[in-house]
Structure formats: C-alpha cells, structure tokens
C-alpha cells in the first residue's frame, strides 16, 4: 500500500469499525454520541427528563499470563454483588482477551475463569524449530490460541455483543498497525452489528492480533482496501504502542458532553495486569538475556506512563479514577510463560482481594497531589 494512502484504508464491507487513536477523533465522537442517544432512547421519557445515569468505564491492560489477576478480580467482584455494568470496556493484549467476557458481565464469568485457570502453555502456542525461527515470522506457532479463541468467542458471543451495542454500550480493542507504526482501536459492537459474513472472522483476527507479541507469535494480516484496491495490513500486539487505553488523549470528553448535552457522572476502573514496583533480577551477561531484560524494563516504564496519561485525561474530564494492580507481595515463581500453577495462584490473589473489597488506588504510582 502506498504510504500516503494508509489513512484511507478500510475493511471491505465494514468501513467505519475502527479509529487511529492518535488521529482524527470525529468518527470516535460520532460513535460515542450515537451510543448515548441509544441509551437515551432505551430509557424513554426518563432519559430526557432525568438525564443519563452514571457511566462506568473499565480499561484492562496487557500482561500476558498476568491477565489471570484481572480475571480473578472481575470474578471476585461479581461474587460480591457490587460489580457494575460497564458503559464501555477497553482491552489491549491479554486485556483484549478478557474484555469481551468483562463486557458481557457475570454470565460469562465461568468461561473467563476456565481460560485463565485451566489453560497450559500448549493451549497457547507451539515452539518452532531453530530454522523456522530464522526463516519464518515468529518463534512460535499460535494455532492453539486461534483454536481457543474460536472455541470461546463464537457467533453466540458476537451476537450478545451486538445486543449490548444496541443498548448504547461500547467494546473497544486495540491492535498495532505495524506497517503504519500506529495504534488502531476497533469498535467491536459496530463489527457485530454489521451483519457482514466475515464479521466473526475479523473479531477473531483482532483478538489474536492484539495478543500477538512481535517475534514470539505470528502477526495477523488483515484485509483492507483503498479506492477499490485490495491490500493487507500487518497487525500485532496493541501493547507494542500502549499497555492500556481509555479513549484518545486528544478527545475532550467533558467538553463534548457539555456541547452535545450528554453530561453525566463518570467513573473509571483500570486493571493493570502487572506489578507497579520494580522487580529485581540477576541478569546474565548474555545478549538475549540483556535484550529481554531491557524490553521488559521498557514495557514496565511504558505501562506506568500510560497510567499517568489516563489519569491526566480523567482529571481534565471529571472522571473518577480507580486503579488496580498486582500487589508487590505476590512473588510466585513460574516455570515458563502461561504456567497453569502460576496463573491459578495469581487468579486467586485477584479473586480474594476483590472479595475483601479491592482497595482501588485514586492516583497513578508515586503520585499523590495531597502530599
């Protein structure tokens, strides 16, 4: 695709299902206004007279197998009877895999529990040979993850998402367009409502792409077209650019609400599937060990930066900010990625903390304006 035309690329038959989160926010605004109008229509006269009810947002970060923490927290929250229905849910990477279950509510808690407590490394990927690693596009074949996604995120789930979209609720998932080096946010409800015969296939591709760690898992090629000419875009883990997101930073929610008459109380719950303190490790003086540790450090720092960016947007837009993360007291060892025993221990931590009433943080790490 000519680099000057990538902004015009659209999914065939589904032209308005995605946004550049760092670009023009007009379509995002349009979808937001339409969702609020659907809410108002559903409420009838009450929606016009009393205004819209409080809106609760949920943002779920990346974190690989650490997503077991977020899954446990959500399910424990359901069991307390205090988990709200979320107006909008966003997800990146492992957060993208959690997001549809979280969006559809407690009725989907059991399959969410299964995904994060019963899977093994073999259910996620299969290692490739040394030659395959050199000549192919990743170190592992993630066919097992594709099978898992197709099993748990079928047409029934997509139809349920469409019904909730009709009520004015939003499910947004981010991937990274590696060709353009830019984040893409996908409106899953718009895809679900499109009625397009390839909507389910696109849904699966987005979920897999958002969790496709570059180099470890194969990228996902998504079909697009520009002025009638077909191309393919390469999409990988949304966490390549951002660890968690709520809405475009350039989008002023408070200003738009006042301008279009959709003012309401808003609350954000943000689940960071990682510890926020630094984890010490004895790094071997070898190229791969050093590179791996440096990348992990970059991701950790990027994740903290995302929490601050969202906090600043929340302050500007009068959104009540609430943050959850893996406690520093959790120090279980994992033998390898997606170790079932490790994930069960982490799930139990999130679950128990929710049952006890999770102590949501009101500020990002290391910051307290009252000090």
Short mmCIF file of N, CA, C and O in Angstrom, two decimals, residues 104-231:
data_model
loop_
_atom_site.label_atom_id
_atom_site.label_comp_id
_atom_site.label_asym_id
_atom_site.label_seq_id
_atom_site.Cartn_x
_atom_site.Cartn_y
_atom_site.Cartn_z
N UNK A 104 -19.64 -8.52 28.70
CA UNK A 104 -20.91 -9.25 28.73
C UNK A 104 -21.37 -9.61 30.13
O UNK A 104 -22.47 -10.14 30.30
N UNK A 105 -20.54 -9.35 31.15
CA UNK A 105 -20.99 -9.44 32.52
C UNK A 105 -20.82 -10.79 33.18
O UNK A 105 -20.22 -11.72 32.62
N UNK A 106 -21.34 -10.92 34.41
CA UNK A 106 -21.15 -12.13 35.22
C UNK A 106 -21.59 -13.42 34.56
O UNK A 106 -21.09 -14.49 34.92
N UNK A 107 -22.52 -13.37 33.62
CA UNK A 107 -22.95 -14.59 32.93
C UNK A 107 -21.80 -15.25 32.19
O UNK A 107 -21.86 -16.45 31.88
N UNK A 108 -20.75 -14.49 31.91
CA UNK A 108 -19.59 -15.02 31.19
C UNK A 108 -18.38 -15.23 32.12
O UNK A 108 -17.27 -15.42 31.65
N UNK A 109 -18.62 -15.22 33.42
CA UNK A 109 -17.52 -15.41 34.37
C UNK A 109 -16.92 -16.81 34.30
O UNK A 109 -15.70 -16.97 34.43
N UNK A 110 -17.75 -17.82 34.14
CA UNK A 110 -17.22 -19.19 34.17
C UNK A 110 -16.28 -19.46 33.00
O UNK A 110 -15.18 -20.00 33.21
N UNK A 111 -16.65 -19.12 31.76
CA UNK A 111 -15.66 -19.31 30.68
C UNK A 111 -14.41 -18.46 30.88
O UNK A 111 -13.31 -18.89 30.52
N UNK A 112 -14.55 -17.27 31.46
CA UNK A 112 -13.36 -16.44 31.75
C UNK A 112 -12.46 -17.16 32.75
O UNK A 112 -11.23 -17.18 32.60
N UNK A 113 -13.06 -17.74 33.77
CA UNK A 113 -12.29 -18.50 34.76
C UNK A 113 -11.54 -19.65 34.09
O UNK A 113 -10.36 -19.88 34.36
N UNK A 114 -12.22 -20.36 33.21
CA UNK A 114 -11.59 -21.51 32.53
C UNK A 114 -10.38 -21.07 31.72
O UNK A 114 -9.32 -21.71 31.77
N UNK A 115 -10.52 -19.97 30.99
CA UNK A 115 -9.44 -19.51 30.13
C UNK A 115 -8.19 -19.17 30.93
O UNK A 115 -7.06 -19.43 30.48
N UNK A 116 -8.36 -18.61 32.13
CA UNK A 116 -7.20 -18.15 32.89
C UNK A 116 -6.79 -19.07 34.04
O UNK A 116 -5.84 -18.74 34.76
N UNK A 117 -7.45 -20.22 34.20
CA UNK A 117 -7.01 -21.15 35.25
C UNK A 117 -6.79 -22.56 34.72
O UNK A 117 -6.14 -23.37 35.40
N UNK A 118 -7.28 -22.88 33.53
CA UNK A 118 -7.19 -24.25 33.05
C UNK A 118 -6.28 -24.41 31.83
O UNK A 118 -5.92 -25.52 31.47
N UNK A 119 -5.92 -23.30 31.19
CA UNK A 119 -5.07 -23.43 30.01
C UNK A 119 -3.62 -23.71 30.40
O UNK A 119 -3.18 -23.38 31.51
N UNK A 120 -2.90 -24.32 29.50
CA UNK A 120 -1.48 -24.61 29.68
C UNK A 120 -0.72 -23.94 28.55
O UNK A 120 -1.32 -23.45 27.59
N UNK A 121 0.61 -23.91 28.62
CA UNK A 121 1.38 -23.32 27.51
C UNK A 121 1.05 -23.95 26.16
O UNK A 121 1.05 -23.26 25.13
N UNK A 122 0.75 -25.26 26.16
CA UNK A 122 0.44 -25.95 24.91
C UNK A 122 -0.89 -25.47 24.30
O UNK A 122 -1.13 -25.66 23.11
N UNK A 123 -1.74 -24.86 25.14
CA UNK A 123 -3.01 -24.32 24.64
C UNK A 123 -2.83 -22.94 24.01
O UNK A 123 -3.78 -22.40 23.42
N UNK A 124 -1.64 -22.37 24.13
CA UNK A 124 -1.38 -21.04 23.60
C UNK A 124 -0.53 -21.09 22.34
O UNK A 124 -0.85 -20.45 21.34
N UNK A 125 0.55 -21.84 22.37
CA UNK A 125 1.46 -21.86 21.22
C UNK A 125 2.32 -23.12 21.24
O UNK A 125 2.45 -23.79 22.27
N UNK A 126 2.92 -23.40 20.08
CA UNK A 126 3.85 -24.50 19.94
C UNK A 126 5.19 -23.95 19.45
O UNK A 126 5.23 -23.20 18.46
N UNK A 127 6.29 -24.29 20.11
CA UNK A 127 7.61 -23.78 19.69
C UNK A 127 7.95 -24.24 18.28
O UNK A 127 7.57 -25.34 17.86
N UNK A 128 8.67 -23.39 17.57
CA UNK A 128 9.15 -23.74 16.24
C UNK A 128 10.61 -24.15 16.29
O UNK A 128 11.31 -23.86 17.26
N UNK A 129 11.06 -24.79 15.24
CA UNK A 129 12.46 -25.20 15.17
C UNK A 129 13.35 -23.98 14.97
O UNK A 129 12.89 -22.89 14.61
N UNK A 130 14.65 -24.18 15.17
CA UNK A 130 15.61 -23.09 15.02
C UNK A 130 15.55 -22.50 13.61
O UNK A 130 15.55 -21.28 13.42
N UNK A 131 15.44 -23.36 12.60
CA UNK A 131 15.39 -22.88 11.22
C UNK A 131 14.11 -22.10 10.95
O UNK A 131 14.10 -21.09 10.24
N UNK A 132 13.00 -22.57 11.53
CA UNK A 132 11.73 -21.87 11.36
C UNK A 132 11.81 -20.48 11.98
O UNK A 132 11.27 -19.50 11.43
N UNK A 133 12.46 -20.39 13.13
CA UNK A 133 12.59 -19.09 13.80
C UNK A 133 13.35 -18.11 12.90
O UNK A 133 13.00 -16.93 12.80
N UNK A 134 14.37 -18.62 12.22
CA UNK A 134 15.18 -17.76 11.35
C UNK A 134 14.41 -17.34 10.10
O UNK A 134 14.42 -16.16 9.71
N UNK A 135 13.70 -18.29 9.48
CA UNK A 135 13.13 -18.03 8.16
C UNK A 135 11.63 -17.72 8.18
O UNK A 135 11.09 -17.30 7.16
N UNK A 136 10.97 -17.91 9.30
CA UNK A 136 9.55 -17.59 9.37
C UNK A 136 9.35 -16.32 10.20
O UNK A 136 10.29 -15.59 10.49
N UNK A 137 8.09 -16.05 10.59
CA UNK A 137 7.77 -14.75 11.16
C UNK A 137 7.67 -14.72 12.69
O UNK A 137 7.30 -13.69 13.26
N UNK A 138 8.00 -15.84 13.35
CA UNK A 138 7.90 -15.83 14.81
C UNK A 138 8.58 -17.07 15.39
O UNK A 138 8.86 -18.04 14.68
N UNK A 139 8.78 -17.02 16.70
CA UNK A 139 9.43 -18.13 17.39
C UNK A 139 8.46 -19.26 17.70
O UNK A 139 8.89 -20.37 18.01
N UNK A 140 7.16 -18.97 17.64
CA UNK A 140 6.17 -19.99 17.98
C UNK A 140 5.00 -19.94 17.03
O UNK A 140 4.71 -18.92 16.39
N UNK A 141 4.30 -21.06 16.93
CA UNK A 141 3.09 -21.17 16.14
C UNK A 141 1.91 -21.05 17.11
O UNK A 141 1.76 -21.85 18.04
N UNK A 142 1.07 -20.02 16.92
CA UNK A 142 -0.03 -19.81 17.87
C UNK A 142 -1.35 -20.39 17.38
O UNK A 142 -2.43 -19.92 17.77
N UNK A 143 -1.29 -21.44 16.57
CA UNK A 143 -2.52 -22.12 16.14
C UNK A 143 -3.38 -22.57 17.32
O UNK A 143 -4.62 -22.48 17.25
N UNK A 144 -2.78 -23.06 18.42
CA UNK A 144 -3.61 -23.42 19.57
C UNK A 144 -4.42 -22.24 20.12
O UNK A 144 -5.57 -22.41 20.53
N UNK A 145 -3.83 -21.04 20.13
CA UNK A 145 -4.55 -19.86 20.62
C UNK A 145 -5.71 -19.53 19.69
O UNK A 145 -6.80 -19.16 20.15
N UNK A 146 -5.50 -19.65 18.38
CA UNK A 146 -6.60 -19.45 17.43
C UNK A 146 -7.75 -20.40 17.75
O UNK A 146 -8.93 -20.00 17.75
N UNK A 147 -7.42 -21.66 18.01
CA UNK A 147 -8.46 -22.65 18.32
C UNK A 147 -9.19 -22.28 19.61
O UNK A 147 -10.42 -22.43 19.70
N UNK A 148 -8.44 -21.81 20.60
CA UNK A 148 -9.04 -21.42 21.88
C UNK A 148 -10.00 -20.25 21.69
O UNK A 148 -11.12 -20.24 22.23
N UNK A 149 -9.57 -19.26 20.92
CA UNK A 149 -10.41 -18.08 20.67
C UNK A 149 -11.67 -18.47 19.92
O UNK A 149 -12.78 -18.02 20.25
N UNK A 150 -11.54 -19.31 18.91
CA UNK A 150 -12.72 -19.73 18.15
C UNK A 150 -13.69 -20.52 19.03
O UNK A 150 -14.91 -20.44 18.86
N UNK A 151 -13.14 -21.26 19.99
CA UNK A 151 -13.98 -22.07 20.87
C UNK A 151 -14.77 -21.19 21.84
O UNK A 151 -15.96 -21.41 22.07
N UNK A 152 -14.10 -20.18 22.42
CA UNK A 152 -14.73 -19.38 23.46
C UNK A 152 -15.41 -18.11 22.93
O UNK A 152 -16.29 -17.56 23.60
N UNK A 153 -14.99 -17.62 21.78
CA UNK A 153 -15.54 -16.37 21.25
C UNK A 153 -16.23 -16.64 19.93
O UNK A 153 -15.80 -16.19 18.87
N UNK A 154 -17.32 -17.38 19.99
CA UNK A 154 -18.04 -17.77 18.79
C UNK A 154 -19.13 -16.78 18.40
O UNK A 154 -19.22 -15.67 18.92
N UNK A 155 -19.98 -17.22 17.49
CA UNK A 155 -21.06 -16.35 16.99
C UNK A 155 -22.02 -15.94 18.10
O UNK A 155 -22.55 -14.82 18.11
N UNK A 156 -22.24 -16.83 19.05
CA UNK A 156 -23.13 -16.51 20.17
C UNK A 156 -22.60 -15.30 20.95
O UNK A 156 -23.38 -14.41 21.32
N UNK A 157 -21.28 -15.25 21.19
CA UNK A 157 -20.70 -14.11 21.88
C UNK A 157 -20.84 -12.85 21.04
O UNK A 157 -21.20 -11.79 21.56
N UNK A 158 -20.55 -12.95 19.74
CA UNK A 158 -20.64 -11.77 18.89
C UNK A 158 -22.07 -11.24 18.83
O UNK A 158 -22.29 -10.02 18.85
N UNK A 159 -23.05 -12.13 18.79
CA UNK A 159 -24.46 -11.71 18.79
C UNK A 159 -24.81 -11.01 20.10
O UNK A 159 -25.56 -10.02 20.11
N UNK A 160 -24.28 -11.51 21.21
CA UNK A 160 -24.54 -10.90 22.51
C UNK A 160 -23.93 -9.49 22.57
O UNK A 160 -24.52 -8.56 23.14
N UNK A 161 -22.73 -9.33 21.99
CA UNK A 161 -22.09 -8.01 21.94
C UNK A 161 -22.95 -7.05 21.12
O UNK A 161 -23.12 -5.88 21.49
N UNK A 162 -23.50 -7.53 20.02
CA UNK A 162 -24.37 -6.69 19.18
C UNK A 162 -25.60 -6.22 19.96
O UNK A 162 -26.01 -5.05 19.84
N UNK A 163 -26.18 -7.09 20.77
CA UNK A 163 -27.35 -6.70 21.56
C UNK A 163 -27.00 -5.62 22.57
O UNK A 163 -27.78 -4.68 22.80
N UNK A 164 -25.85 -5.75 23.19
CA UNK A 164 -25.43 -4.74 24.17
C UNK A 164 -25.08 -3.42 23.47
O UNK A 164 -25.31 -2.34 24.01
N UNK A 165 -24.54 -3.52 22.28
CA UNK A 165 -24.24 -2.32 21.49
C UNK A 165 -25.52 -1.54 21.20
O UNK A 165 -25.54 -0.31 21.21
N UNK A 166 -26.60 -2.27 20.95
CA UNK A 166 -27.90 -1.65 20.70
C UNK A 166 -28.38 -0.86 21.92
O UNK A 166 -29.20 0.05 21.78
N UNK A 167 -27.88 -1.23 23.10
CA UNK A 167 -28.28 -0.54 24.33
C UNK A 167 -27.41 0.69 24.61
O UNK A 167 -27.60 1.37 25.62
N UNK A 168 -26.42 0.91 23.74
CA UNK A 168 -25.56 2.07 23.92
C UNK A 168 -24.26 1.78 24.63
O UNK A 168 -23.57 2.69 25.09
N UNK A 169 -23.88 0.50 24.70
CA UNK A 169 -22.63 0.12 25.36
C UNK A 169 -21.55 -0.11 24.30
O UNK A 169 -21.83 -0.47 23.16
N UNK A 170 -20.27 0.09 24.70
CA UNK A 170 -19.15 0.04 23.77
C UNK A 170 -18.08 -0.95 24.22
O UNK A 170 -17.71 -0.97 25.41
N UNK A 171 -17.57 -1.72 23.27
CA UNK A 171 -16.44 -2.62 23.50
C UNK A 171 -15.36 -2.25 22.48
O UNK A 171 -15.57 -2.37 21.27
N UNK A 172 -14.22 -1.80 22.98
CA UNK A 172 -13.13 -1.31 22.12
C UNK A 172 -11.86 -2.11 22.39
O UNK A 172 -11.47 -2.29 23.54
N UNK A 173 -11.22 -2.57 21.33
CA UNK A 173 -9.99 -3.36 21.45
C UNK A 173 -8.93 -2.75 20.54
O UNK A 173 -9.23 -2.36 19.40
N UNK A 174 -7.69 -2.68 21.03
CA UNK A 174 -6.61 -2.03 20.28
C UNK A 174 -5.61 -3.05 19.75
O UNK A 174 -5.26 -4.02 20.43
N UNK A 175 -5.17 -2.79 18.53
CA UNK A 175 -4.05 -3.53 17.94
C UNK A 175 -3.03 -2.50 17.45
O UNK A 175 -3.30 -1.30 17.44
N UNK A 176 -1.87 -2.97 17.02
CA UNK A 176 -0.87 -2.08 16.43
C UNK A 176 -0.74 -2.39 14.95
O UNK A 176 -0.46 -3.53 14.56
N UNK A 177 -0.98 -1.38 14.12
CA UNK A 177 -0.73 -1.49 12.68
C UNK A 177 0.78 -1.31 12.50
O UNK A 177 1.29 -0.20 12.57
N UNK A 178 1.48 -2.42 12.30
CA UNK A 178 2.94 -2.37 12.27
C UNK A 178 3.46 -1.65 11.02
O UNK A 178 4.50 -1.01 11.06
N UNK A 179 2.72 -1.75 9.92
CA UNK A 179 3.12 -1.04 8.70
C UNK A 179 3.13 0.47 8.94
O UNK A 179 4.06 1.17 8.54
N UNK A 180 2.08 0.95 9.59
CA UNK A 180 1.94 2.40 9.82
C UNK A 180 2.57 2.84 11.14
O UNK A 180 2.68 4.04 11.38
N UNK A 181 2.96 1.88 11.99
CA UNK A 181 3.51 2.18 13.32
C UNK A 181 2.54 3.02 14.14
O UNK A 181 2.92 3.95 14.83
N UNK A 182 1.25 2.64 14.06
CA UNK A 182 0.23 3.42 14.77
C UNK A 182 -0.79 2.48 15.42
O UNK A 182 -1.07 1.39 14.89
N UNK A 183 -1.35 2.91 16.54
CA UNK A 183 -2.38 2.09 17.20
C UNK A 183 -3.72 2.22 16.50
O UNK A 183 -4.10 3.30 16.05
N UNK A 184 -4.43 1.11 16.42
CA UNK A 184 -5.78 1.07 15.85
C UNK A 184 -6.74 0.61 16.94
O UNK A 184 -6.48 -0.37 17.64
N UNK A 185 -7.85 1.33 17.10
CA UNK A 185 -8.89 0.92 18.04
C UNK A 185 -10.09 0.42 17.22
O UNK A 185 -10.58 1.12 16.33
N UNK A 186 -10.54 -0.78 17.56
CA UNK A 186 -11.64 -1.42 16.83
C UNK A 186 -12.91 -1.35 17.66
O UNK A 186 -12.91 -1.73 18.83
N UNK A 187 -13.99 -0.90 17.04
CA UNK A 187 -15.30 -0.87 17.68
C UNK A 187 -15.96 -2.23 17.43
O UNK A 187 -16.55 -2.46 16.37
N UNK A 188 -15.86 -3.12 18.42
CA UNK A 188 -16.33 -4.49 18.23
C UNK A 188 -17.85 -4.54 18.08
O UNK A 188 -18.38 -5.37 17.34
N UNK A 189 -18.56 -3.65 18.77
CA UNK A 189 -20.01 -3.62 18.62
C UNK A 189 -20.44 -3.27 17.22
O UNK A 189 -21.39 -3.84 16.68
N UNK A 190 -19.71 -2.35 16.59
CA UNK A 190 -20.02 -1.96 15.21
C UNK A 190 -19.76 -3.14 14.26
O UNK A 190 -20.52 -3.35 13.31
N UNK A 191 -18.71 -3.90 14.53
CA UNK A 191 -18.44 -5.10 13.73
C UNK A 191 -19.56 -6.12 13.93
O UNK A 191 -20.06 -6.71 12.97
N UNK A 192 -19.96 -6.31 15.18
CA UNK A 192 -21.00 -7.29 15.49
C UNK A 192 -22.33 -6.94 14.83
O UNK A 192 -23.08 -7.82 14.39
N UNK A 193 -22.63 -5.64 14.75
CA UNK A 193 -23.90 -5.19 14.18
C UNK A 193 -23.87 -5.11 12.65
O UNK A 193 -24.91 -4.92 12.02
N UNK A 194 -22.72 -5.24 12.06
CA UNK A 194 -22.59 -5.04 10.61
C UNK A 194 -23.35 -6.07 9.80
O UNK A 194 -23.77 -5.81 8.67
N UNK A 195 -23.50 -7.28 10.37
CA UNK A 195 -24.14 -8.35 9.62
C UNK A 195 -23.28 -8.89 8.50
O UNK A 195 -23.73 -9.71 7.69
N UNK A 196 -22.02 -8.46 8.44
CA UNK A 196 -21.13 -8.90 7.37
C UNK A 196 -20.77 -10.37 7.57
O UNK A 196 -20.52 -10.81 8.70
N UNK A 197 -20.72 -11.16 6.51
CA UNK A 197 -20.42 -12.59 6.65
C UNK A 197 -19.03 -12.88 7.23
O UNK A 197 -18.79 -13.98 7.73
N UNK A 198 -18.12 -11.88 7.17
CA UNK A 198 -16.78 -12.11 7.72
C UNK A 198 -16.58 -11.38 9.04
O UNK A 198 -15.45 -11.23 9.51
N UNK A 199 -17.67 -10.95 9.68
CA UNK A 199 -17.57 -10.21 10.94
C UNK A 199 -16.93 -11.07 12.04
O UNK A 199 -16.06 -10.60 12.78
N UNK A 200 -17.34 -12.32 12.15
CA UNK A 200 -16.79 -13.20 13.18
C UNK A 200 -15.31 -13.45 12.94
O UNK A 200 -14.49 -13.44 13.88
N UNK A 201 -14.93 -13.66 11.69
CA UNK A 201 -13.52 -13.87 11.34
C UNK A 201 -12.69 -12.64 11.71
O UNK A 201 -11.58 -12.77 12.26
N UNK A 202 -13.22 -11.44 11.45
CA UNK A 202 -12.50 -10.23 11.81
C UNK A 202 -12.38 -10.10 13.32
O UNK A 202 -11.32 -9.71 13.84
N UNK A 203 -13.44 -10.43 14.04
CA UNK A 203 -13.42 -10.40 15.51
C UNK A 203 -12.29 -11.29 16.03
O UNK A 203 -11.49 -10.87 16.88
N UNK A 204 -12.19 -12.49 15.52
CA UNK A 204 -11.12 -13.41 15.95
C UNK A 204 -9.75 -12.84 15.60
O UNK A 204 -8.81 -12.90 16.42
N UNK A 205 -9.61 -12.29 14.42
CA UNK A 205 -8.33 -11.74 13.99
C UNK A 205 -7.88 -10.60 14.91
O UNK A 205 -6.70 -10.48 15.24
N UNK A 206 -8.83 -9.76 15.31
CA UNK A 206 -8.50 -8.63 16.20
C UNK A 206 -8.05 -9.15 17.56
O UNK A 206 -7.05 -8.66 18.12
N UNK A 207 -8.75 -10.12 18.11
CA UNK A 207 -8.36 -10.67 19.41
C UNK A 207 -6.96 -11.27 19.36
O UNK A 207 -6.13 -11.04 20.25
N UNK A 208 -6.70 -12.05 18.32
CA UNK A 208 -5.38 -12.69 18.18
C UNK A 208 -4.31 -11.64 17.92
O UNK A 208 -3.21 -11.69 18.51
N UNK A 209 -4.60 -10.67 17.06
CA UNK A 209 -3.61 -9.64 16.74
C UNK A 209 -3.24 -8.84 17.97
O UNK A 209 -2.06 -8.53 18.20
N UNK A 210 -4.22 -8.50 18.80
CA UNK A 210 -3.94 -7.68 19.97
C UNK A 210 -3.02 -8.39 20.94
O UNK A 210 -2.30 -7.74 21.71
N UNK A 211 -3.02 -9.73 20.90
CA UNK A 211 -2.16 -10.51 21.80
C UNK A 211 -0.95 -11.11 21.09
O UNK A 211 -0.24 -11.93 21.67
N UNK A 212 -0.70 -10.70 19.84
CA UNK A 212 0.39 -11.27 19.05
C UNK A 212 1.70 -10.55 19.36
O UNK A 212 2.07 -9.58 18.69
N UNK A 213 2.41 -11.03 20.35
CA UNK A 213 3.68 -10.42 20.75
C UNK A 213 4.67 -10.53 19.59
O UNK A 213 4.96 -11.63 19.11
N UNK A 214 5.18 -9.40 19.09
CA UNK A 214 6.06 -9.44 17.92
C UNK A 214 7.29 -10.32 18.16
O UNK A 214 7.94 -10.22 19.20
N UNK A 215 7.56 -11.17 17.19
CA UNK A 215 8.71 -12.06 17.31
C UNK A 215 8.37 -13.37 17.99
O UNK A 215 8.90 -14.42 17.62
N UNK A 216 7.47 -13.31 18.98
CA UNK A 216 7.08 -14.53 19.68
C UNK A 216 5.94 -15.23 18.94
O UNK A 216 5.98 -16.44 18.70
N UNK A 217 4.91 -14.47 18.55
CA UNK A 217 3.76 -15.01 17.83
C UNK A 217 3.68 -14.39 16.44
O UNK A 217 4.11 -13.25 16.24
N UNK A 218 3.10 -15.10 15.48
CA UNK A 218 2.98 -14.54 14.12
C UNK A 218 2.08 -13.29 14.11
O UNK A 218 1.12 -13.21 14.88
N UNK A 219 2.38 -12.33 13.25
CA UNK A 219 1.47 -11.19 13.09
C UNK A 219 0.19 -11.67 12.41
O UNK A 219 0.14 -12.76 11.83
N UNK A 220 -0.83 -10.84 12.49
CA UNK A 220 -2.11 -11.15 11.83
C UNK A 220 -2.27 -10.20 10.65
O UNK A 220 -2.16 -8.98 10.80
N UNK A 221 -2.53 -10.77 9.48
CA UNK A 221 -2.73 -9.97 8.29
C UNK A 221 -4.22 -9.70 8.11
O UNK A 221 -5.03 -10.64 8.06
N UNK A 222 -4.58 -8.43 8.06
CA UNK A 222 -5.99 -8.03 7.95
C UNK A 222 -6.23 -7.39 6.59
O UNK A 222 -5.50 -6.47 6.18
N UNK A 223 -7.25 -7.88 5.90
CA UNK A 223 -7.59 -7.39 4.56
C UNK A 223 -8.22 -6.00 4.65
O UNK A 223 -9.15 -5.78 5.43
N UNK A 224 -7.71 -5.09 3.84
CA UNK A 224 -8.28 -3.74 3.71
C UNK A 224 -8.30 -3.37 2.24
O UNK A 224 -7.75 -4.09 1.39
N UNK A 225 -8.94 -2.25 1.93
CA UNK A 225 -8.90 -1.75 0.57
C UNK A 225 -8.79 -0.24 0.57
O UNK A 225 -9.25 0.43 1.50
N UNK A 226 -8.18 0.28 -0.46
CA UNK A 226 -8.05 1.73 -0.66
C UNK A 226 -8.50 2.04 -2.08
O UNK A 226 -7.90 1.55 -3.04
N UNK A 227 -9.57 2.79 -2.19
CA UNK A 227 -10.10 3.16 -3.51
C UNK A 227 -10.32 1.94 -4.40
O UNK A 227 -9.99 1.93 -5.58
N UNK A 228 -10.86 0.87 -3.77
CA UNK A 228 -11.18 -0.33 -4.52
C UNK A 228 -10.04 -1.30 -4.72
O UNK A 228 -10.25 -2.39 -5.26
N UNK A 229 -8.82 -0.94 -4.30
CA UNK A 229 -7.67 -1.83 -4.45
C UNK A 229 -7.42 -2.56 -3.13
O UNK A 229 -7.38 -1.93 -2.07
N UNK A 230 -7.24 -3.86 -3.19
CA UNK A 230 -7.06 -4.68 -2.00
C UNK A 230 -5.62 -4.67 -1.52
O UNK A 230 -4.68 -4.71 -2.32
N UNK A 231 -5.46 -4.61 -0.20
CA UNK A 231 -4.15 -4.70 0.44
C UNK A 231 -4.30 -5.54 1.71
O UNK A 231 -5.41 -5.88 2.12
#
